Coordinates of C-alpha atoms in Angstrom, one line a residue:
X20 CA 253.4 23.5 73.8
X21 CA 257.2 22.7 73.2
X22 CA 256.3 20.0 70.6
X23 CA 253.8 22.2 69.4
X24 CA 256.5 24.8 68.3
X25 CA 258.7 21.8 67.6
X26 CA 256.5 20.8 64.8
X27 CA 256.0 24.4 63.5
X28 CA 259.3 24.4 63.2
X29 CA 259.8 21.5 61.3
X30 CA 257.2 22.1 59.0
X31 CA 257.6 25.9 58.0
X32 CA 261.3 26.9 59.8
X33 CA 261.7 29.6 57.9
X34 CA 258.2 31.1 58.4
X35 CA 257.4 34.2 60.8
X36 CA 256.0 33.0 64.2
X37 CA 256.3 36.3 66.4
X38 CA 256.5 39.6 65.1
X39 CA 257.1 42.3 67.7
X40 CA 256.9 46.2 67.5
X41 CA 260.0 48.3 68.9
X42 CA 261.4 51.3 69.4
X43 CA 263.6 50.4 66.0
X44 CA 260.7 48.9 64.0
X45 CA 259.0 45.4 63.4
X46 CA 261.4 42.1 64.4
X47 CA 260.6 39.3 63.0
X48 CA 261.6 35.5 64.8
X49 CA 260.7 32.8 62.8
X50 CA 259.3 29.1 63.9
X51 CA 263.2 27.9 64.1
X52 CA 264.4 30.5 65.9
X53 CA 261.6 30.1 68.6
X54 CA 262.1 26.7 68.7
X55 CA 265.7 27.2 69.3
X56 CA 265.1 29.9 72.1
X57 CA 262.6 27.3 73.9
X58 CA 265.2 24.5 73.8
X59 CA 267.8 26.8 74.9
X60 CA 265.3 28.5 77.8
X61 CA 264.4 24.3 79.1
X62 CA 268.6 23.8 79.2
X63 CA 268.9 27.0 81.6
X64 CA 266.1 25.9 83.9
X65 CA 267.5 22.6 84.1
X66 CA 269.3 23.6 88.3
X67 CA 265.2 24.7 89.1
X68 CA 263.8 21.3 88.3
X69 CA 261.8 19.1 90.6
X70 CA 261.9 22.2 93.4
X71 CA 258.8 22.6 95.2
X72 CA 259.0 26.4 94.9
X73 CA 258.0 28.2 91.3
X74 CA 259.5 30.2 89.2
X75 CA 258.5 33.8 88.3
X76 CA 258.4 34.7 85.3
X77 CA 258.2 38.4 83.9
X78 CA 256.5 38.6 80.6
X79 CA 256.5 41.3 78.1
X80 CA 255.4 39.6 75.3
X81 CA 259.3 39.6 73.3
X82 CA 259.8 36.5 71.3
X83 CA 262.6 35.6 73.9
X84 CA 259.6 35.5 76.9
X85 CA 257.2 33.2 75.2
X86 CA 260.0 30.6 74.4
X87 CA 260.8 30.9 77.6
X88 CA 257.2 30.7 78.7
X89 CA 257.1 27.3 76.3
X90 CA 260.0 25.8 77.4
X91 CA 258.6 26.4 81.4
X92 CA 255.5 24.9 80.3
X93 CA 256.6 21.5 79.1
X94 CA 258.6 21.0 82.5
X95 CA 257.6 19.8 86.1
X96 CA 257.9 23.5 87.4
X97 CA 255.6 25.9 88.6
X98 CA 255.7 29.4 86.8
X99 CA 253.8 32.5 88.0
X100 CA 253.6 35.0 85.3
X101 CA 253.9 38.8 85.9
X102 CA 253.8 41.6 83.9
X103 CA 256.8 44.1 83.6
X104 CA 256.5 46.9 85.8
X105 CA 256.6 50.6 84.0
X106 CA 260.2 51.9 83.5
X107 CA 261.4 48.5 84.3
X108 CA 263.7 47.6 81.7
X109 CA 263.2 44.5 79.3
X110 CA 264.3 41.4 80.2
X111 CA 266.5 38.3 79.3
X112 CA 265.0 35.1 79.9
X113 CA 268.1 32.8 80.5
X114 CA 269.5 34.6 83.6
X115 CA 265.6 36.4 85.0
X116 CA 264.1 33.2 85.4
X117 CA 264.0 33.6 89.1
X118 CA 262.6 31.9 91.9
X119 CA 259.4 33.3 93.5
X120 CA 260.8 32.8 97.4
X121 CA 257.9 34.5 99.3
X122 CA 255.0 31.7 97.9
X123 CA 253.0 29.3 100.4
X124 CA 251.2 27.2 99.5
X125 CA 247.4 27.1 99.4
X126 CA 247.3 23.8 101.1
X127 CA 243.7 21.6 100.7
X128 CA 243.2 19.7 97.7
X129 CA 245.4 21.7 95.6
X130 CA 248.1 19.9 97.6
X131 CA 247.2 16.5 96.3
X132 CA 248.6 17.5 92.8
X133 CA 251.7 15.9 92.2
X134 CA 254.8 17.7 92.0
X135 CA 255.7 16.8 88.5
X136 CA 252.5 18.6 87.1
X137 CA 253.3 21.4 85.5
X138 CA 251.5 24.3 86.6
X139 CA 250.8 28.0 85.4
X140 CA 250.2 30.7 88.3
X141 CA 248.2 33.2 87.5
X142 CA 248.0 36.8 89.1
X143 CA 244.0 38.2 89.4
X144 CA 243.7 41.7 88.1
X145 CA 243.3 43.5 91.4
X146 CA 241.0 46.2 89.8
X147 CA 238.8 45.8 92.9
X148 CA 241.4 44.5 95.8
X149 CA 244.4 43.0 96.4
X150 CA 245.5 40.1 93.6
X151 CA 245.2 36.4 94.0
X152 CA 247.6 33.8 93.0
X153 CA 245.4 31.2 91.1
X154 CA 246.8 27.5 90.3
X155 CA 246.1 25.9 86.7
X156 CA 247.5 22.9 84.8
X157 CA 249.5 23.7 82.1
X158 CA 247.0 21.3 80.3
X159 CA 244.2 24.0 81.1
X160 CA 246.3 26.7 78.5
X161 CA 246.1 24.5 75.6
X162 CA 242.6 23.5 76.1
X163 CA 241.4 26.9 76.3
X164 CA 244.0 27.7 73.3
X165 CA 241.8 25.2 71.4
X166 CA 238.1 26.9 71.8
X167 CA 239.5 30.2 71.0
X168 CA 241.0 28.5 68.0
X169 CA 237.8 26.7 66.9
X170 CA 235.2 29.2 67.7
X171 CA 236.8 32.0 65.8
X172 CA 239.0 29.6 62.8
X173 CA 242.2 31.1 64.0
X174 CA 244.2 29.0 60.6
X175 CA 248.3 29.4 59.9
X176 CA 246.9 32.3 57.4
X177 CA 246.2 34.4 60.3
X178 CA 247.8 37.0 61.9
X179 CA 247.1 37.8 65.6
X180 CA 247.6 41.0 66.6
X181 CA 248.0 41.1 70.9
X182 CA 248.2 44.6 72.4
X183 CA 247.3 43.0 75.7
X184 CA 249.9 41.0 78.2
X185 CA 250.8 37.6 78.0
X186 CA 250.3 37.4 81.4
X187 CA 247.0 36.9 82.2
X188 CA 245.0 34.6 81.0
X189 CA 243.2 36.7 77.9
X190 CA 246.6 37.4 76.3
X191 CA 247.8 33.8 77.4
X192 CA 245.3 31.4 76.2
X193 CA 243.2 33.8 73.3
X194 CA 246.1 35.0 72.1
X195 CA 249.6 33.1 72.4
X196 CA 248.5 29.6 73.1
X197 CA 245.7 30.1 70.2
X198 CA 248.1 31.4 68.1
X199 CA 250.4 28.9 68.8
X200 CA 248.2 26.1 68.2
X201 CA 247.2 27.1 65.1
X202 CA 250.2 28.2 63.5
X203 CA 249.1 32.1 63.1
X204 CA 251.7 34.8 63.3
X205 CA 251.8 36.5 66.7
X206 CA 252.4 40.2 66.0
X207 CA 253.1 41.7 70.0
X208 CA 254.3 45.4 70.9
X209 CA 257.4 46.0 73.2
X210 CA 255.3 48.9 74.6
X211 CA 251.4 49.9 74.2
X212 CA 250.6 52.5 72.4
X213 CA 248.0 53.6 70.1
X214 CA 250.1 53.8 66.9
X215 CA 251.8 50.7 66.9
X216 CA 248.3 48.9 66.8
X217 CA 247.3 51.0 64.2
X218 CA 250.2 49.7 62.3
X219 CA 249.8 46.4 63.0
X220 CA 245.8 46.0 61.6
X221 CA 247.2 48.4 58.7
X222 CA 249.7 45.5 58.0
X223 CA 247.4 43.2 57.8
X224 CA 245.9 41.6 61.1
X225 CA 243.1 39.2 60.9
X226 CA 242.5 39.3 64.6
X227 CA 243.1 41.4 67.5
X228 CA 242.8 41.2 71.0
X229 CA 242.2 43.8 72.8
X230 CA 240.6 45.6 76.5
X231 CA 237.2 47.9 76.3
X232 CA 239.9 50.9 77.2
X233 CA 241.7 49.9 74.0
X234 CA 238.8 50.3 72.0
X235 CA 237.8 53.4 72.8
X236 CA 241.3 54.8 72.9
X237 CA 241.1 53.4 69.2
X238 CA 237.9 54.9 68.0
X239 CA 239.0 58.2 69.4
X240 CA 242.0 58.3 67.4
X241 CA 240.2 58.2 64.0
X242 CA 238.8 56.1 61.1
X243 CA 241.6 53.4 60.4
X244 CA 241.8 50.9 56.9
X245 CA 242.6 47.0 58.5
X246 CA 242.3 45.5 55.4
X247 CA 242.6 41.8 56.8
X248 CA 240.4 42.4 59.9
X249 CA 238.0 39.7 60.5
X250 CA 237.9 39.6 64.1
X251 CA 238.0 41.9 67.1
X252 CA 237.3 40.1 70.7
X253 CA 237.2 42.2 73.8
X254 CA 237.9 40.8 77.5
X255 CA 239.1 42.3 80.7
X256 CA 235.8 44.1 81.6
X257 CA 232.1 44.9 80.3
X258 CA 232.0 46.5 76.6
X259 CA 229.6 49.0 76.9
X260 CA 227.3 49.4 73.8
X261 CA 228.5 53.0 73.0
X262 CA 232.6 51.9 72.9
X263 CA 231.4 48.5 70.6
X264 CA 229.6 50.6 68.5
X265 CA 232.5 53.3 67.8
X266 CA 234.8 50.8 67.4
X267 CA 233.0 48.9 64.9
X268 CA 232.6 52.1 63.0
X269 CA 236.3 52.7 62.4
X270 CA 237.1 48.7 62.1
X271 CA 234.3 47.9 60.3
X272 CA 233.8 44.8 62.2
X273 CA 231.8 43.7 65.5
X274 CA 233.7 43.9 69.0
X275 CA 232.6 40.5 70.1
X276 CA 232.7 40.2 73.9
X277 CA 234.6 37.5 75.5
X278 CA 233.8 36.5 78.9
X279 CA 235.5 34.9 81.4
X280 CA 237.5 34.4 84.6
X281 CA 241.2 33.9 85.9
X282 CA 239.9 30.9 87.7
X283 CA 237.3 28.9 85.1
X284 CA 238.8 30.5 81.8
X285 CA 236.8 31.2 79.1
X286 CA 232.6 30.7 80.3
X287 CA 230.8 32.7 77.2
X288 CA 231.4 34.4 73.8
X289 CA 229.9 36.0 71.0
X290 CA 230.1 35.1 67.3
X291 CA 230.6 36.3 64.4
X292 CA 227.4 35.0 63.5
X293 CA 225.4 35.9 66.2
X294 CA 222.2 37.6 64.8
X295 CA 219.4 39.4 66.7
X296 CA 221.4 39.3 70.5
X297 CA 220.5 42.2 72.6
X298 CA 223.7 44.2 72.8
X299 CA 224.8 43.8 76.5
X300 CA 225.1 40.2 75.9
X301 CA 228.1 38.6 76.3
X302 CA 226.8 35.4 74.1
X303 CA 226.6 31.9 74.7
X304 CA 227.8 29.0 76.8
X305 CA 231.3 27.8 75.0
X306 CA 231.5 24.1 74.8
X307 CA 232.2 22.4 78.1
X308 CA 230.6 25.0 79.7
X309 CA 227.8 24.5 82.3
X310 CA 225.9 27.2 84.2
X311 CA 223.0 27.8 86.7
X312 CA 221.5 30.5 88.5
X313 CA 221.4 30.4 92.2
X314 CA 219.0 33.3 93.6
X315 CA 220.2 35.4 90.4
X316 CA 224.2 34.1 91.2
X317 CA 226.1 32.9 88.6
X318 CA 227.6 29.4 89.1
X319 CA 229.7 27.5 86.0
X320 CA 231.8 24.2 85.9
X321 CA 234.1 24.8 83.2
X322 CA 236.9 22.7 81.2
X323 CA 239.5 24.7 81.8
X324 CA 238.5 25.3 85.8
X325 CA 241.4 26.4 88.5
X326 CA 242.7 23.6 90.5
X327 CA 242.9 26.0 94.1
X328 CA 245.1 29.7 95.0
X329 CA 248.2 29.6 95.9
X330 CA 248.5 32.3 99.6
X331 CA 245.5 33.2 100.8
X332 CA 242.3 31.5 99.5
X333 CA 239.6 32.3 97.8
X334 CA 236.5 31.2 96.4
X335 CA 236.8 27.9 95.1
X336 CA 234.6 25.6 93.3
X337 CA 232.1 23.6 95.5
X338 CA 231.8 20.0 96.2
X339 CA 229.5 19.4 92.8
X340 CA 232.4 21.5 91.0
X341 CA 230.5 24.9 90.1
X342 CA 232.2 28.0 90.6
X343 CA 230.6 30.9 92.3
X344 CA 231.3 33.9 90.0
X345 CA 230.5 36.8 91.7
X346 CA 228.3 38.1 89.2
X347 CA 224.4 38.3 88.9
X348 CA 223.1 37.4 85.3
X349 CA 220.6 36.3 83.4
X350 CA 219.8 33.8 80.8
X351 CA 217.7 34.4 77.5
X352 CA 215.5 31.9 76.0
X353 CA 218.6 31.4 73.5
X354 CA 220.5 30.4 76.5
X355 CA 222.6 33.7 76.3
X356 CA 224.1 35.2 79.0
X357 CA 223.4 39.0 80.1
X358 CA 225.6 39.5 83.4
X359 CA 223.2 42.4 85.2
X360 CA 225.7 43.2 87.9
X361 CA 229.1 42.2 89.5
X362 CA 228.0 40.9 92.6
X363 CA 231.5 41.2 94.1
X364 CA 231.3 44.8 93.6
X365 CA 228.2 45.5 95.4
X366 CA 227.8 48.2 98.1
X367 CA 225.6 47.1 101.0
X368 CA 223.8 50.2 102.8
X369 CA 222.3 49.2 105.5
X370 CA 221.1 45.9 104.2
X371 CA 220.1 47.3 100.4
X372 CA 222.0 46.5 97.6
X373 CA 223.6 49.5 96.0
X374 CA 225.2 48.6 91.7
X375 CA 228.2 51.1 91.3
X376 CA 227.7 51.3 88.0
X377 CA 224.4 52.2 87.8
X378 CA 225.9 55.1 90.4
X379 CA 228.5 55.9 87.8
X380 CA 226.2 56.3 85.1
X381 CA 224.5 58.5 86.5
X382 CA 227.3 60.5 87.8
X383 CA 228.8 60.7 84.0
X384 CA 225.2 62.2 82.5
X385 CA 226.3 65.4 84.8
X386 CA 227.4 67.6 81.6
X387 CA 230.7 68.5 84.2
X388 CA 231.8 64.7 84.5
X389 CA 233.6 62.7 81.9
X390 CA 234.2 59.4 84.3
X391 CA 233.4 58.2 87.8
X392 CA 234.6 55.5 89.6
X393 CA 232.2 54.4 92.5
X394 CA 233.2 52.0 95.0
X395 CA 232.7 51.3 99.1
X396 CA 234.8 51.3 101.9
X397 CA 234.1 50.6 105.5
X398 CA 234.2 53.2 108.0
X399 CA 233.1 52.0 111.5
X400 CA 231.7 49.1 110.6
X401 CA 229.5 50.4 107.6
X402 CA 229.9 50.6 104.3
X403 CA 229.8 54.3 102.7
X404 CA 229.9 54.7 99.2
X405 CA 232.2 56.8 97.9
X406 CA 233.0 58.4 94.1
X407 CA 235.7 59.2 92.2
X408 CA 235.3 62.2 89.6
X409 CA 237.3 63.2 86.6
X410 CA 236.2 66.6 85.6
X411 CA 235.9 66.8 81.6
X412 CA 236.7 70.3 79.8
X413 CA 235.8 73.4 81.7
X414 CA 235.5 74.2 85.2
X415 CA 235.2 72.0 88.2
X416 CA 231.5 71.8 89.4
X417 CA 230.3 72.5 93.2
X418 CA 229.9 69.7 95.3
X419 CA 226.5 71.0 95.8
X420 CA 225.7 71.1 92.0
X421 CA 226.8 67.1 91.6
X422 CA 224.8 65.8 94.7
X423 CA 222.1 67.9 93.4
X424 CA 221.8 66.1 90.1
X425 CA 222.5 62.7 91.8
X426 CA 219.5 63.0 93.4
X427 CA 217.6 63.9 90.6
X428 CA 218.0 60.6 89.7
X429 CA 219.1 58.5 92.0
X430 CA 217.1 56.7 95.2
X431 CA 218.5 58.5 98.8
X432 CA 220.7 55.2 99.5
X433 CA 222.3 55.6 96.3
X434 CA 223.9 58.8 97.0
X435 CA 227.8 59.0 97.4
X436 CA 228.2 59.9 101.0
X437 CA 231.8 60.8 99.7
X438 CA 232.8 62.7 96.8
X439 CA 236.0 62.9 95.1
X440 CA 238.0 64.8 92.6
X441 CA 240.4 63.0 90.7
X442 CA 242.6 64.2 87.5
X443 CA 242.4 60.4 86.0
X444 CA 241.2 57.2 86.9
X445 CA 244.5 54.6 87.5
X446 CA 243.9 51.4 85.5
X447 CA 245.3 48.0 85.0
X448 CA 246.4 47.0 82.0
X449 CA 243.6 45.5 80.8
X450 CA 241.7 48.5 81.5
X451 CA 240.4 48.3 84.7
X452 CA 240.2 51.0 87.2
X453 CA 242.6 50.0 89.8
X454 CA 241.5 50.2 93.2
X455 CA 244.3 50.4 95.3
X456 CA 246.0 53.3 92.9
X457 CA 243.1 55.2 92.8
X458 CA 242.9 55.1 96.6
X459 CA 246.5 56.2 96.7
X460 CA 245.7 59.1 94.7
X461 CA 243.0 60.4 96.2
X462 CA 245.1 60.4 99.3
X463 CA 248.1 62.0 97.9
X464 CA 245.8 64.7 97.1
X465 CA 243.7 65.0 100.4

């Protein structure tokens, strides 16, 4: 990636690379500049070289981050990236680059890597657990920086516009890595908010990257002119058919649906030209991409596939390479993919197979409920489903009146055994509901 940037810089010094949003206004940091930050970043990691330990580094998406990020890239380190925490302040690269003291190693044939490899660490999402630490080759960013570039012509002309971190993989590879490969100008924001990304399609963003919870926090906030606009991609969870179809009122483009993992990267996409695909689809196979179903199971051998965890393991691919996804799907006579359920998230009552969100939906047609979070937890050895409720406007509803209606459309196993009331829903920030939040809050308010 560093002579990536290097020959950007030669080629167009003066030309913006990263354009970030403020408190003060849009800053501008040309190719040079970045270049120039990336050298300097590699000169001040020069005392972490060669250690077995990594690095963590705390992104938040500032010109001075990503050359850092660069620079780490293109040396034999490890680098796990994070995310700022809220109210933490922002970073400088040069004297933050830390070391990440508390890693062990995942051991197996991760450990056969050598140690000059550079590797990026990547945290899961945690929406439905506690986060994983997942291994890649540096090499895996650029090649999925490359399909995102050729399945959606990201050129020099473009503009990317990246609302979502540089920290996990979406932000990483679709948008910084892509961006970077192609030449486009990276427009970031210091701090998310609605207005600042209405500014930046207003200024003229051909693409954006963005969470289903970004979209419909977009829609709501009213019709918008993004004159350059030519494509919107969506990761980080399902896009539901009502959110795609709001926000491609007001954008007056398609929300195409990227899917993929932290572990195998990017497994399937819609086009832009995509005609006649059944709206919950999330497209088809991206090259270097194979898939089967296993009993309904998703399994895919990727590209751009993790090399093992770092900590406590996970699922890994098997001996023939395929990774188990933990999603049920099926497969269209196009070959595209429709993912039915996350398996992972499955409730098992007494041997049947209970889908949340099929729970959920039901639970946000009661005229009382604007969201529901539905999710089990063990409680003497069984698994009892339990649902988080955020009232909409007007009065809370009986507990009586909401199992009532559950019933009305649910089967008896369905039914929450636990019922919550909740002011909000915590989420990551890609969107997700975020499990271990939300089960802190609906302690603190037991």
């Amino acid at each position: 990636m560093l002579d990536l940037l290097r020959l950007h810089a030669m080629s167009r010094p003066d030309g913006s690379a990263v354009r970030q949003r403020t408190s003060d206004g849009w800053r501008s940091t040309t190719w040079a500049e970045l270049y120039a930050a990336a050298r300097a970043a590699a000169e001040n990691a020069a005392p972490y070289l060669h250690k077995p330990d990594p690095m963590a580094l705390v992104m938040d998406n500032s010109a001075a981050g990503i050359a850092t990020l660069v620079a780490l890239l293109s040396l034999p380190v490890k680098v796990l990236c994070t995310e700022r925490a809220h109210g933490e302040l922002p970073f400088t690269p040069s004297v933050t680059i830390s070391r990440y003291n508390e890693f062990t190693s995942g051991g197996g044939k991760a450990e056969a890597e050598e140690a000059s490899t550079a590797e990026v660490l990547q945290l899961t999402s945690g929406s439905t657990g506690e986060p994983r630490i997942v291994r890649h080759p540096a090499g895996n960013i650029i090649k999925g920086a490359r399909l995102y570039r050729d399945l959606y012509g990201y050129t020099a002309d473009d503009k990317v516009l990246l609302p979502v971190s540089c920290a996990h993989s979406f932000g990483l590879v679709g948008g910084l890595a892509a961006a970077l490969t192609s030449g486009a100008e990276l427009l970031t924001l210091s701090d998310f908010s609605v207005k600042a990304i209405r500014e930046g399609l207003i200024d003229g963003a051909s693409i954006v990257l963005g969470s289903p919870l970004l979209y419909r926090m977009l829609a709501a906030s009213g019709p918008i002119r993004a004159p350059a606009l030519r494509v919107a991609l969506s990761s980080g969870g399902p896009l539901d058919v009502e959110t795609a179809a709001a926000a491609e009122r007001i954008l007056h483009r398609p929300v195409l649906q990227v899917y993929g993992t932290t572990e195998t990267g990017l497994i399937a996409c819609r086009r832009p030209a995509d005609q006649d695909i059944a709206p919950e689809s999330v497209g088809s196979a991206v090259p270097g991409v194979e898939w089967r179903l296993a009993q309904g199971k998703l399994l895919v051998r990727t590209s751009t596939m993790l090399i093992g965890y770092a900590g406590p393991a996970g699922t890994e691919p098997g001996a023939d390479g395929f990774y188990d996804t933990g999603d049920l799907a099926e497969v269209d006579e196009q070959g595209r993919l429709l993912l039915t359920a996350r398996k992972a998230t499955f409730i098992n009552i007494g041997g049947r197979k209970v889908n949340p969100r099929a729970v959920e939906r039901r639970a946000e047609e009661h005229p009382s409920i604007s969201q529901a979070r539905v999710f089990g937890l063990v409680h003497e050895h069984e698994e009892e489903i339990h649902a988080a409720l955020v009232v909409g406007d007007g009065p809370r509803p009986a507990l009586t009146d909401v199992v009532r209606f559950l019933r009305a459309g649910l089967a008896p196993h369905e039914i929450p055994r636990h019922l919550h009331f909740v002011d909000r829903l915590p989420t990551t920030s890609l969107g997700k509901v975020s499990l271990p939040d939300l089960l802190k809050l609906i302690s603190e308010g037991a």
